[in-house]
PDB file of C-alpha atoms in Angstrom:
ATOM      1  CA  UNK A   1      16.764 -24.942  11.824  1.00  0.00           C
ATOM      2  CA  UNK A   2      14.305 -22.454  11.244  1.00  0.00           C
ATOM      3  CA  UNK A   3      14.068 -20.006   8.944  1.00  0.00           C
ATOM      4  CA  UNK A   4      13.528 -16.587  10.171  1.00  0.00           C
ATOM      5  CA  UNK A   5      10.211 -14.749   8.964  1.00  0.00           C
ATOM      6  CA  UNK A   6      10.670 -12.136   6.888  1.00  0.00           C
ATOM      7  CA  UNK A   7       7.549  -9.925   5.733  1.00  0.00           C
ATOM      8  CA  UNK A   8       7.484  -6.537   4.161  1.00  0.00           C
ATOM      9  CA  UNK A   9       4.907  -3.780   4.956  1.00  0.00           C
ATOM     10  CA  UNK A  10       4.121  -2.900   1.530  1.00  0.00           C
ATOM     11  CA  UNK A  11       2.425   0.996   2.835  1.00  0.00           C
ATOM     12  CA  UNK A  12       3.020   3.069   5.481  1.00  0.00           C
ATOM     13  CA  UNK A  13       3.500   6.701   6.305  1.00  0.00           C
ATOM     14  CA  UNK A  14       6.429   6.731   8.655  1.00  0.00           C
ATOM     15  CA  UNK A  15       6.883  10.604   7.774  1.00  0.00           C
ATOM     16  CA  UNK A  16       3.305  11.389   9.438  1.00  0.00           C
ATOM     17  CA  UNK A  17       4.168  13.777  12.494  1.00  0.00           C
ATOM     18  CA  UNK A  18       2.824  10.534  14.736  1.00  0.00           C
ATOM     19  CA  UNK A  19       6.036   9.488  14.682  1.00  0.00           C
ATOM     20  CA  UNK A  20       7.927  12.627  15.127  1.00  0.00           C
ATOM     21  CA  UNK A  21       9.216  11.580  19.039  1.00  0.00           C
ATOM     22  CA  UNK A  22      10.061   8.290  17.921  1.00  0.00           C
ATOM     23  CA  UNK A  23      10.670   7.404  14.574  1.00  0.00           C
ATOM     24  CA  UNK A  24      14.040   5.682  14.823  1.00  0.00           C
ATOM     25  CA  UNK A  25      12.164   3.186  17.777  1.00  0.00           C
ATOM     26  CA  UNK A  26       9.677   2.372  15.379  1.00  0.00           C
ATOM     27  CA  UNK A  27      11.922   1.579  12.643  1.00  0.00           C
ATOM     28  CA  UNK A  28      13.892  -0.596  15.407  1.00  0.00           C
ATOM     29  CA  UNK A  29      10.659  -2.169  16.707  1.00  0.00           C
ATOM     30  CA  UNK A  30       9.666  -3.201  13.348  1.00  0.00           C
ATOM     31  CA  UNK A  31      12.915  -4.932  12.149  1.00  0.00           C
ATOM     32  CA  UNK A  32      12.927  -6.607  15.329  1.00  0.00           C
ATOM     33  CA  UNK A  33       9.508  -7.944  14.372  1.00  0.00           C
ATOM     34  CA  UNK A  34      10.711  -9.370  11.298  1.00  0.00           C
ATOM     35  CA  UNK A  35       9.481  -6.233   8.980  1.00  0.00           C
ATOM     36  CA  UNK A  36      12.917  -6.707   6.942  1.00  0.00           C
ATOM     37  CA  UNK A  37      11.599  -3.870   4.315  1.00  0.00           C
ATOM     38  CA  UNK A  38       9.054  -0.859   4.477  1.00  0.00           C
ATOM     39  CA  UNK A  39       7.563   0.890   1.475  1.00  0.00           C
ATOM     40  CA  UNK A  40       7.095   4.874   2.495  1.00  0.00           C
ATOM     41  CA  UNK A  41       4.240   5.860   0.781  1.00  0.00           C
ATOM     42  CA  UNK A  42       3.306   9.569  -0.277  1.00  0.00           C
ATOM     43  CA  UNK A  43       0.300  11.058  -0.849  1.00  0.00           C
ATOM     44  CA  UNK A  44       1.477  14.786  -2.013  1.00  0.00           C
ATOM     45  CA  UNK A  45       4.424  16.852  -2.759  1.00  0.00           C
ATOM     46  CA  UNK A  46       5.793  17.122   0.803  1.00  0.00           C
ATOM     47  CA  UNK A  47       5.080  13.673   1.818  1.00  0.00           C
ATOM     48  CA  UNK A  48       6.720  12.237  -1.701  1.00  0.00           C
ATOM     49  CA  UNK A  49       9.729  14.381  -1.419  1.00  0.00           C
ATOM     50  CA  UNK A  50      10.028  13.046   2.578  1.00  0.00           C
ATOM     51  CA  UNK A  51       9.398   9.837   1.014  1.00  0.00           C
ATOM     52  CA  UNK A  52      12.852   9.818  -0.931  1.00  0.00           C
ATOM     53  CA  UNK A  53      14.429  11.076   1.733  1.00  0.00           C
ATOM     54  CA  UNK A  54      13.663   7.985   3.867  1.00  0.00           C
ATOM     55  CA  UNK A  55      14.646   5.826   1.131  1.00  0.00           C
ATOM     56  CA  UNK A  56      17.819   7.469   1.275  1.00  0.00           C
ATOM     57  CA  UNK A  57      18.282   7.211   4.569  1.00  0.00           C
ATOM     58  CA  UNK A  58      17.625   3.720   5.687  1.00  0.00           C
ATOM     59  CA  UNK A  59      18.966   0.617   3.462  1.00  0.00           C
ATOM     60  CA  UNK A  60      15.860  -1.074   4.090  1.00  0.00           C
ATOM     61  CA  UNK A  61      13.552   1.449   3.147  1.00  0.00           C
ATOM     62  CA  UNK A  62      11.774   2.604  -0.240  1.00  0.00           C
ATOM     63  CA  UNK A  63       9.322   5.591  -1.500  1.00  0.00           C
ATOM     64  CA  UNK A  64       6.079   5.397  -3.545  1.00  0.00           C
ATOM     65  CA  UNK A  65       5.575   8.880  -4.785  1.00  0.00           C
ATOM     66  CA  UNK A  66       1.858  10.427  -6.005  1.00  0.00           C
ATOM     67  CA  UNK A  67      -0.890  12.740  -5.433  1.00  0.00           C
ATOM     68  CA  UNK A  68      -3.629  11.330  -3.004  1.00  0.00           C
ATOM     69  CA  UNK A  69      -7.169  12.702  -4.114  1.00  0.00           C
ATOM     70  CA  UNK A  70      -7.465  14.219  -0.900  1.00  0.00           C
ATOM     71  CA  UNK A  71      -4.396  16.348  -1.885  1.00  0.00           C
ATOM     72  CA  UNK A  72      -5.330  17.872  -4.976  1.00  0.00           C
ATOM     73  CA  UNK A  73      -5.729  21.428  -3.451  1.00  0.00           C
ATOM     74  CA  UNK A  74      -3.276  24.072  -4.419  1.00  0.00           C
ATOM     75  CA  UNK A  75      -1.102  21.622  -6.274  1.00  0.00           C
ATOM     76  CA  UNK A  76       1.699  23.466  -8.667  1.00  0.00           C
ATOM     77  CA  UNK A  77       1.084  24.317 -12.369  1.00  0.00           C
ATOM     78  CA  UNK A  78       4.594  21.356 -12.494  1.00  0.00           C
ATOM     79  CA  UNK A  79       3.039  18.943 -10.492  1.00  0.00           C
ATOM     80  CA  UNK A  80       2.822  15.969 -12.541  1.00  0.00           C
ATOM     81  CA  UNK A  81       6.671  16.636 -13.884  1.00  0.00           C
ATOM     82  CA  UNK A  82       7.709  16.989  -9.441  1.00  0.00           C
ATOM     83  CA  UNK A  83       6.069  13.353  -9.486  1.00  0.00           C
ATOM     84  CA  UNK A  84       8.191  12.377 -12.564  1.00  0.00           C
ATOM     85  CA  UNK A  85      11.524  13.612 -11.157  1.00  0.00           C
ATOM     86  CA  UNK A  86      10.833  12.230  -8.209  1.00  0.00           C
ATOM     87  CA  UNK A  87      10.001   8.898  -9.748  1.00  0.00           C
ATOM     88  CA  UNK A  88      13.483   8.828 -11.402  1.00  0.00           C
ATOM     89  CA  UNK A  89      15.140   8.137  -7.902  1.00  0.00           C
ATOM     90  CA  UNK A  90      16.023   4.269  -8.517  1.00  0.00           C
ATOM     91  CA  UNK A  91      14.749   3.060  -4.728  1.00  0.00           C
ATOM     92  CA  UNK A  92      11.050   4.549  -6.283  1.00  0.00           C
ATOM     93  CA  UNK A  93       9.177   1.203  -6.491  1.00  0.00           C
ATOM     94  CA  UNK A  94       5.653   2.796  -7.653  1.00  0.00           C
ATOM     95  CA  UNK A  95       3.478   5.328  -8.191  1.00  0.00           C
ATOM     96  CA  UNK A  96       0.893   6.453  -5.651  1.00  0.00           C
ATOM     97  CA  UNK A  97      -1.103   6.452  -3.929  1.00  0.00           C
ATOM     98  CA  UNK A  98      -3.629   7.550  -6.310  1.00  0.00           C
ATOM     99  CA  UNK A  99      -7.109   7.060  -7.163  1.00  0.00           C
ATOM    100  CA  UNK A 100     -10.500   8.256  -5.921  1.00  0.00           C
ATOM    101  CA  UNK A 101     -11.799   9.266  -2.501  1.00  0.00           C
ATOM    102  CA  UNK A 102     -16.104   9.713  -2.783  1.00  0.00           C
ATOM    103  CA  UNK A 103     -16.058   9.616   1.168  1.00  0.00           C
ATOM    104  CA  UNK A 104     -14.140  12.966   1.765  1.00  0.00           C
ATOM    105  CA  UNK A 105     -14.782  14.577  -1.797  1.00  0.00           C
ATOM    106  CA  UNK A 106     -12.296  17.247  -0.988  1.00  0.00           C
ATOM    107  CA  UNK A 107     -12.438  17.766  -4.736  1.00  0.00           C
ATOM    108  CA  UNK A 108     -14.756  17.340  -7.656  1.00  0.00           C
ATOM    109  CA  UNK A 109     -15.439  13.969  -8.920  1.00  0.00           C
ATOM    110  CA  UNK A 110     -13.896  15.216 -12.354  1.00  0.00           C
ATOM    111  CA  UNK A 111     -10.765  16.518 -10.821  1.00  0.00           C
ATOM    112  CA  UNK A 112     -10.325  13.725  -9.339  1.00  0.00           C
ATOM    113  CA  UNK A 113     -10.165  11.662 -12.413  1.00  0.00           C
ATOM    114  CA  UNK A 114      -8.179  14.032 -14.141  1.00  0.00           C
ATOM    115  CA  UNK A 115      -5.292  13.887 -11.765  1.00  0.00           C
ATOM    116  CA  UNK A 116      -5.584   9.848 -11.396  1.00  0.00           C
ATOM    117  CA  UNK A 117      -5.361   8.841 -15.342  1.00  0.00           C
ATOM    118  CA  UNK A 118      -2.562  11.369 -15.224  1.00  0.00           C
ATOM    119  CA  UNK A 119      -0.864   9.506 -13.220  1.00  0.00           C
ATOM    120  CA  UNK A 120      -1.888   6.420 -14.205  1.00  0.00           C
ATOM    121  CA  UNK A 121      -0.666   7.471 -17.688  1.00  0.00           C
ATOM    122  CA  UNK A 122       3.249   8.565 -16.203  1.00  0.00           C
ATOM    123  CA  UNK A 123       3.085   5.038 -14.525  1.00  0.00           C
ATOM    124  CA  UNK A 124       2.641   3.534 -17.906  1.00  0.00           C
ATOM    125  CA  UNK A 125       5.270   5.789 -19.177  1.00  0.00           C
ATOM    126  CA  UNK A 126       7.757   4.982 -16.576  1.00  0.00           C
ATOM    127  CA  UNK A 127       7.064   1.010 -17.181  1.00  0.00           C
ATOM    128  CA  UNK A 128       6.259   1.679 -13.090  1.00  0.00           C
ATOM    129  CA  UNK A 129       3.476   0.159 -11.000  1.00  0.00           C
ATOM    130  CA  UNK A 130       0.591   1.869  -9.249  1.00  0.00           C
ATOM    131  CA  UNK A 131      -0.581   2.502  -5.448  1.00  0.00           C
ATOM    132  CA  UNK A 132      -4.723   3.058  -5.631  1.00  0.00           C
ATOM    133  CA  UNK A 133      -6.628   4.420  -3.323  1.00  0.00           C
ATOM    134  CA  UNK A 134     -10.447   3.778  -3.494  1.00  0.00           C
ATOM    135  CA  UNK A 135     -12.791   4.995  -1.060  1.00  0.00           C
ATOM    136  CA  UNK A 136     -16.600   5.005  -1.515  1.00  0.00           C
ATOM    137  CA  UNK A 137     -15.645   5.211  -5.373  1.00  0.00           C
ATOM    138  CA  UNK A 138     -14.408   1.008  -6.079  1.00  0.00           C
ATOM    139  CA  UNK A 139     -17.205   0.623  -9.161  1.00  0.00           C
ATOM    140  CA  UNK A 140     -15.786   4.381 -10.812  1.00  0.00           C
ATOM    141  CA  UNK A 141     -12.101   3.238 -10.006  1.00  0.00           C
ATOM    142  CA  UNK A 142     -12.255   0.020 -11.485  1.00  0.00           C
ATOM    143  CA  UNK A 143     -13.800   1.701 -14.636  1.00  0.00           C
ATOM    144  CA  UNK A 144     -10.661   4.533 -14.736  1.00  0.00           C
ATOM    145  CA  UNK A 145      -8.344   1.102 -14.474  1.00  0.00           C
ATOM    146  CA  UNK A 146     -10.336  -0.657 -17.329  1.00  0.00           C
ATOM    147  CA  UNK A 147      -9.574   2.417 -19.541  1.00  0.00           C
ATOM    148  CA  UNK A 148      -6.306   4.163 -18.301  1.00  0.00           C
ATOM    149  CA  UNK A 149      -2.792   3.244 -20.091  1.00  0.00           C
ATOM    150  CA  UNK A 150      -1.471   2.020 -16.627  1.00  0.00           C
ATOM    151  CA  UNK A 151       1.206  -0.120 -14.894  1.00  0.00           C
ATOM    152  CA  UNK A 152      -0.202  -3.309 -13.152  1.00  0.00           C
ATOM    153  CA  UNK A 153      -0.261  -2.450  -9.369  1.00  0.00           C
ATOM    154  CA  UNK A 154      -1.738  -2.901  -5.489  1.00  0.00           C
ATOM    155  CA  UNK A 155      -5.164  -2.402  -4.497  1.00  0.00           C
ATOM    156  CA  UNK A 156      -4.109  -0.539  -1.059  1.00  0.00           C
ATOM    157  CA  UNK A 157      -6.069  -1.933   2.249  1.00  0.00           C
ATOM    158  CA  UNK A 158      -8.555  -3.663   0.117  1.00  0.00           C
ATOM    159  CA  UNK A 159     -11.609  -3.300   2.061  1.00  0.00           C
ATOM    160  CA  UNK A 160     -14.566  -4.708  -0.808  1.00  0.00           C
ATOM    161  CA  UNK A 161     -16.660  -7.900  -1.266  1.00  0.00           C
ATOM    162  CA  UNK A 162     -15.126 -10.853  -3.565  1.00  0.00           C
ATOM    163  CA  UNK A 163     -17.260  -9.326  -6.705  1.00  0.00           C
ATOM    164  CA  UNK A 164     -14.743  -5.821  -6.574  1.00  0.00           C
ATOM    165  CA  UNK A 165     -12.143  -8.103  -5.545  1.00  0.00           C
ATOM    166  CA  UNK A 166     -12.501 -10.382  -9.192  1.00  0.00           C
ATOM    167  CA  UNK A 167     -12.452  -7.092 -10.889  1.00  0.00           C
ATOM    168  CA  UNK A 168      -9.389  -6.201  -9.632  1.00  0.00           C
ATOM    169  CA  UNK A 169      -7.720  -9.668  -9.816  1.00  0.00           C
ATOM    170  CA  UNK A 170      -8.911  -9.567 -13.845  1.00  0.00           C
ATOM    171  CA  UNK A 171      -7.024  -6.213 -14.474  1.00  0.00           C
ATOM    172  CA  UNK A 172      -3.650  -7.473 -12.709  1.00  0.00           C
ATOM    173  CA  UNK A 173      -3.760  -5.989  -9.110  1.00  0.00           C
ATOM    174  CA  UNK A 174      -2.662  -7.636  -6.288  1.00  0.00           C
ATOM    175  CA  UNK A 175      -4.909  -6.807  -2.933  1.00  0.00           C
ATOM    176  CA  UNK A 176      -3.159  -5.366   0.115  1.00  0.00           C
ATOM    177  CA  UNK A 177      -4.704  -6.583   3.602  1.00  0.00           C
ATOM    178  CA  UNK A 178      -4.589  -4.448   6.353  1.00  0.00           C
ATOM    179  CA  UNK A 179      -5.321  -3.634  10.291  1.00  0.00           C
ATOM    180  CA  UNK A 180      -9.264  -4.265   9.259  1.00  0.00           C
ATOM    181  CA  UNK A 181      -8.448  -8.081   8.219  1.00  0.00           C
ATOM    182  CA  UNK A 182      -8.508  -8.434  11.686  1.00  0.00           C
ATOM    183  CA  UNK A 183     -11.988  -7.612  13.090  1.00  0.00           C
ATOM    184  CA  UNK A 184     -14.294  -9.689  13.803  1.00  0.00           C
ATOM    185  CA  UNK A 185     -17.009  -8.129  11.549  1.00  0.00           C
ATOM    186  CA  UNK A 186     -14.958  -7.942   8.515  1.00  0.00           C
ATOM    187  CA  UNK A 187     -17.131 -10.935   7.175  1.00  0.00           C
ATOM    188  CA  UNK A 188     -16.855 -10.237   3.830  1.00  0.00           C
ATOM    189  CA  UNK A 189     -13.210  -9.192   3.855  1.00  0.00           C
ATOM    190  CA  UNK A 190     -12.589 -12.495   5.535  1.00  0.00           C
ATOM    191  CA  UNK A 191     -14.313 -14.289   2.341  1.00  0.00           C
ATOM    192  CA  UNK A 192     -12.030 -12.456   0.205  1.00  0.00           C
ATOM    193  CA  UNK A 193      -8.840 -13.107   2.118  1.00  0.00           C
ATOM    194  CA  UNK A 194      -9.756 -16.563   1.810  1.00  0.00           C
ATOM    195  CA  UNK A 195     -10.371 -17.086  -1.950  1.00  0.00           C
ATOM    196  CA  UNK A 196      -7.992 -15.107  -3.372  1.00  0.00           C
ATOM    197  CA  UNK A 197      -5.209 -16.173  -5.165  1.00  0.00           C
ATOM    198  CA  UNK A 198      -2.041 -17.018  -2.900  1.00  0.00           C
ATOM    199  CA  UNK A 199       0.432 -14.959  -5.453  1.00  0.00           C
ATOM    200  CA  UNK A 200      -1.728 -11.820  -5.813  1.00  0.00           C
ATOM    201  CA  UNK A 201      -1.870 -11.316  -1.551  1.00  0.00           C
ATOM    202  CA  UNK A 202       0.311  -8.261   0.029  1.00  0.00           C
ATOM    203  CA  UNK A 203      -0.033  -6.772   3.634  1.00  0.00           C
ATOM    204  CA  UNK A 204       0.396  -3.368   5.236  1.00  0.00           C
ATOM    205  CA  UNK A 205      -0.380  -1.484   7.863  1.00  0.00           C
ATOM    206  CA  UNK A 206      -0.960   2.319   6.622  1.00  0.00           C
ATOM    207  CA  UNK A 207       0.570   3.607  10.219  1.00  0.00           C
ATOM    208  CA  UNK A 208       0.336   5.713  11.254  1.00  0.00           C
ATOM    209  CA  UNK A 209      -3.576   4.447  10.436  1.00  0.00           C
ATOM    210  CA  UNK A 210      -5.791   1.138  10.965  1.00  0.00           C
ATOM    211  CA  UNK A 211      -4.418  -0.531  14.089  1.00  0.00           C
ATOM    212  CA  UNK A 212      -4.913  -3.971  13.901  1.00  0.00           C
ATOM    213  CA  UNK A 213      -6.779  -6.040  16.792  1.00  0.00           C
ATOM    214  CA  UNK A 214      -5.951  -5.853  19.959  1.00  0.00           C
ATOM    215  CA  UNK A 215      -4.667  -2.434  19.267  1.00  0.00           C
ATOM    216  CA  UNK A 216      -7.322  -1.040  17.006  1.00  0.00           C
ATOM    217  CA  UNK A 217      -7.697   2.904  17.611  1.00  0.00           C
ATOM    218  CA  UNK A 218      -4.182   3.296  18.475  1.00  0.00           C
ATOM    219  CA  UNK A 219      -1.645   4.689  16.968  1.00  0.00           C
ATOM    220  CA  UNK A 220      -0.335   1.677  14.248  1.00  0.00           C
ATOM    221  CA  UNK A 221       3.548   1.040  13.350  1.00  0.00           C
ATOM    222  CA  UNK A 222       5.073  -1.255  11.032  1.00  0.00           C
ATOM    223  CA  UNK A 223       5.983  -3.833  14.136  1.00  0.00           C
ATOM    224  CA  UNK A 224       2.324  -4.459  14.314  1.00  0.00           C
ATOM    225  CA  UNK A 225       2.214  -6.261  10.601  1.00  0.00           C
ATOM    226  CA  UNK A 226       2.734  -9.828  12.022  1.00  0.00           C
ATOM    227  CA  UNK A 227      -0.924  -9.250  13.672  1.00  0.00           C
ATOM    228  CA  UNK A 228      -2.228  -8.776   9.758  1.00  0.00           C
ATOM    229  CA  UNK A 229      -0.283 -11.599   8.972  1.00  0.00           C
ATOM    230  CA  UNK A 230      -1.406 -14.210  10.963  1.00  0.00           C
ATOM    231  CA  UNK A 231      -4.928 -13.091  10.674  1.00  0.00           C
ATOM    232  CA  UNK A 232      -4.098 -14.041   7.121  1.00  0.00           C
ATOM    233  CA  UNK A 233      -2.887 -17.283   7.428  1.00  0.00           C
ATOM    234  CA  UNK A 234      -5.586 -18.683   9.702  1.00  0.00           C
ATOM    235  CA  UNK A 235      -8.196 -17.646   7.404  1.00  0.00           C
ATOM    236  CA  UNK A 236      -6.233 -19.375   4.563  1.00  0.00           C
ATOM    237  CA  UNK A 237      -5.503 -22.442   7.156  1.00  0.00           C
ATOM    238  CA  UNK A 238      -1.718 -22.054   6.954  1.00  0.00           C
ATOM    239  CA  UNK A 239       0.682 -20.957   9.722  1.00  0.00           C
ATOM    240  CA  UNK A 240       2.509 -17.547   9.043  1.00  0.00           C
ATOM    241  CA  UNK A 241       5.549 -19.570   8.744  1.00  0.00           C
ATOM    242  CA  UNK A 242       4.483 -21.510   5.767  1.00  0.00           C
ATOM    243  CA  UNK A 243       2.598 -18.177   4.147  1.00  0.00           C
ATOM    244  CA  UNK A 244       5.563 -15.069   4.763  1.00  0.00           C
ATOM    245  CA  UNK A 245       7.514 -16.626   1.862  1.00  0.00           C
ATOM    246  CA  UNK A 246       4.550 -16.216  -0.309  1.00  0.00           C
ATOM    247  CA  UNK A 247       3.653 -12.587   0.893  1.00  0.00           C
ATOM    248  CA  UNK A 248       7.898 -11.455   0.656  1.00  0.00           C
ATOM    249  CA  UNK A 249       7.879 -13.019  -3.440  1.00  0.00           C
ATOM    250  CA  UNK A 250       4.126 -11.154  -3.965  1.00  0.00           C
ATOM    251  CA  UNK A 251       6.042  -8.206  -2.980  1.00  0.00           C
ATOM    252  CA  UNK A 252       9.076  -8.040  -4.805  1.00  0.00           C
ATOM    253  CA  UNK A 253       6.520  -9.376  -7.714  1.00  0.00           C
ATOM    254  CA  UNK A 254       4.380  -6.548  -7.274  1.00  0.00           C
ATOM    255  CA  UNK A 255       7.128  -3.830  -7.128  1.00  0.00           C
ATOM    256  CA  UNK A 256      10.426  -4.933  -9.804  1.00  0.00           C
ATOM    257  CA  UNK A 257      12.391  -1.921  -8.384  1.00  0.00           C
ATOM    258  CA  UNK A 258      11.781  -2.999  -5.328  1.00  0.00           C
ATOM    259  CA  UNK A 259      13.321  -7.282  -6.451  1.00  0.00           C
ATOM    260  CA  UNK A 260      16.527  -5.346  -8.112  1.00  0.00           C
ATOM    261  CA  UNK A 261      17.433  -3.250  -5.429  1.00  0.00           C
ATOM    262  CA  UNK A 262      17.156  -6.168  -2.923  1.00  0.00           C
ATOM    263  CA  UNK A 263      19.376  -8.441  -5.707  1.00  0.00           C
ATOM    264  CA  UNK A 264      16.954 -11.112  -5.291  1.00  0.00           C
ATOM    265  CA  UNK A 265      15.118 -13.149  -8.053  1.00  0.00           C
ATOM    266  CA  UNK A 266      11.265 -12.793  -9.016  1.00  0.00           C
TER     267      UNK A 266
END
């Protein structure tokens, strides 16, 4: 008999107004998919707090709770101590996602920094891992990592070449694959999906962002995951079947709150 696959979408956003009309549905859609657990991710106050209140909600559900560099705007003098009180709740597997963002540079490079070794630096007091976010900025975010007190953590929809990839893998990340695995001119992405190690692989969608193939500019939801998936295993040469157990222990690996409130073993 068959075991059942079981995969977890390590980020999402399942608080974004997209899903508004129909969040319940998606939830359904993805369990009936085999996404057995979601990580809500925030990216500022609001979305963190709605975050924990999803964990709440839902058994299968947990929060990641941070201040996105896009969000750095007309944050609260208490900002970094909301994070930390938020952090406290005991289905908060990380912190994030944080990091840099040299694409939108909605604020100064320096800000920027300021806010993600914070962070970095209450991960590392919290004994918590971290959710990056690197756009247009991988060569100055590996450098904040090389220096920042830190928690280990995920590389979020890893989208650079095998060299930013090694640099990563050296300081203890684990990269997260998502909807752009699966295009066919993701060459170099490919590459990396294929060398890198089996226990240091996650996969996400970021819906409401980053549909996968066949669906790619449409709204994304969690149920969509098993495309990621098996894009993954045929560029490692394995059915999903034989890789989900991998991805499910990477997970619980890569988040210990995450093992312990799911009672199973890492």
């Amino acid at each position: 008999m068959n075991t059942p696959i079981r995969l977890i979408d390590t980020h999402l956003h399942l608080a974004s107004v997209q899903f508004d009309g129909d969040r319940s549905d998606v939830v359904v859609r993805a369990f009936d998919a085999g996404v057995a657990a979601l990580i809500e991710i925030g990216y500022d106050l609001a979305s963190s707090h709605a975050a924990v209140a999803l964990a709440n909600a839902h058994p299968a559900i947990f929060a990641v709770v941070g201040i996105q560099p896009n969000h750095l705007h007309d944050l609260p003098a208490d900002w970094i101590e909301q994070v930390r009180t938020l952090a406290s709740h005991p289905k908060v597997v990380a912190i994030g996602e944080i990091g840099l963002d040299y694409y939108w540079m909605k604020s100064p490079p320096s800000e920027q920094e300021a806010a993600f070794r914070a962070q970095l630096a209450l991960a590392g007091e919290l004994g918590l891992p971290v959710v990056i976010h690197s756009r247009d900025a991988m060569a100055e975010t590996i450098a904040v990592l090389r220096d920042a007190a830190r928690g280990p953590g995920v590389m979020h929809s890893f989208s650079s070449d095998w060299a930013a990839a090694q640099a990563c893998l050296e300081l203890g990340f684990y990269l997260s694959f998502s909807g752009p695995l699966t295009f066919p001119k993701s060459t170099a992405l490919h590459e990396v999906a294929r060398q890198a190690p089996s226990d240091r692989i996650l996969i996400e969608t970021d819906s409401p962002y980053l549909s996968p193939h066949p669906h790619r500019g449409q709204r994304n939801e969690p149920s969509r995951l098993i495309y990621i998936g098996q894009k993954l295993a045929k560029l490692r040469e394995q059915s999903l079947a034989e890789l989900a157990p991998q991805l499910w222990q990477n997970a619980l690996n890569a988040f210990p709150r995450l093992a312990a409130v799911l009672g199973e073993e890492r």
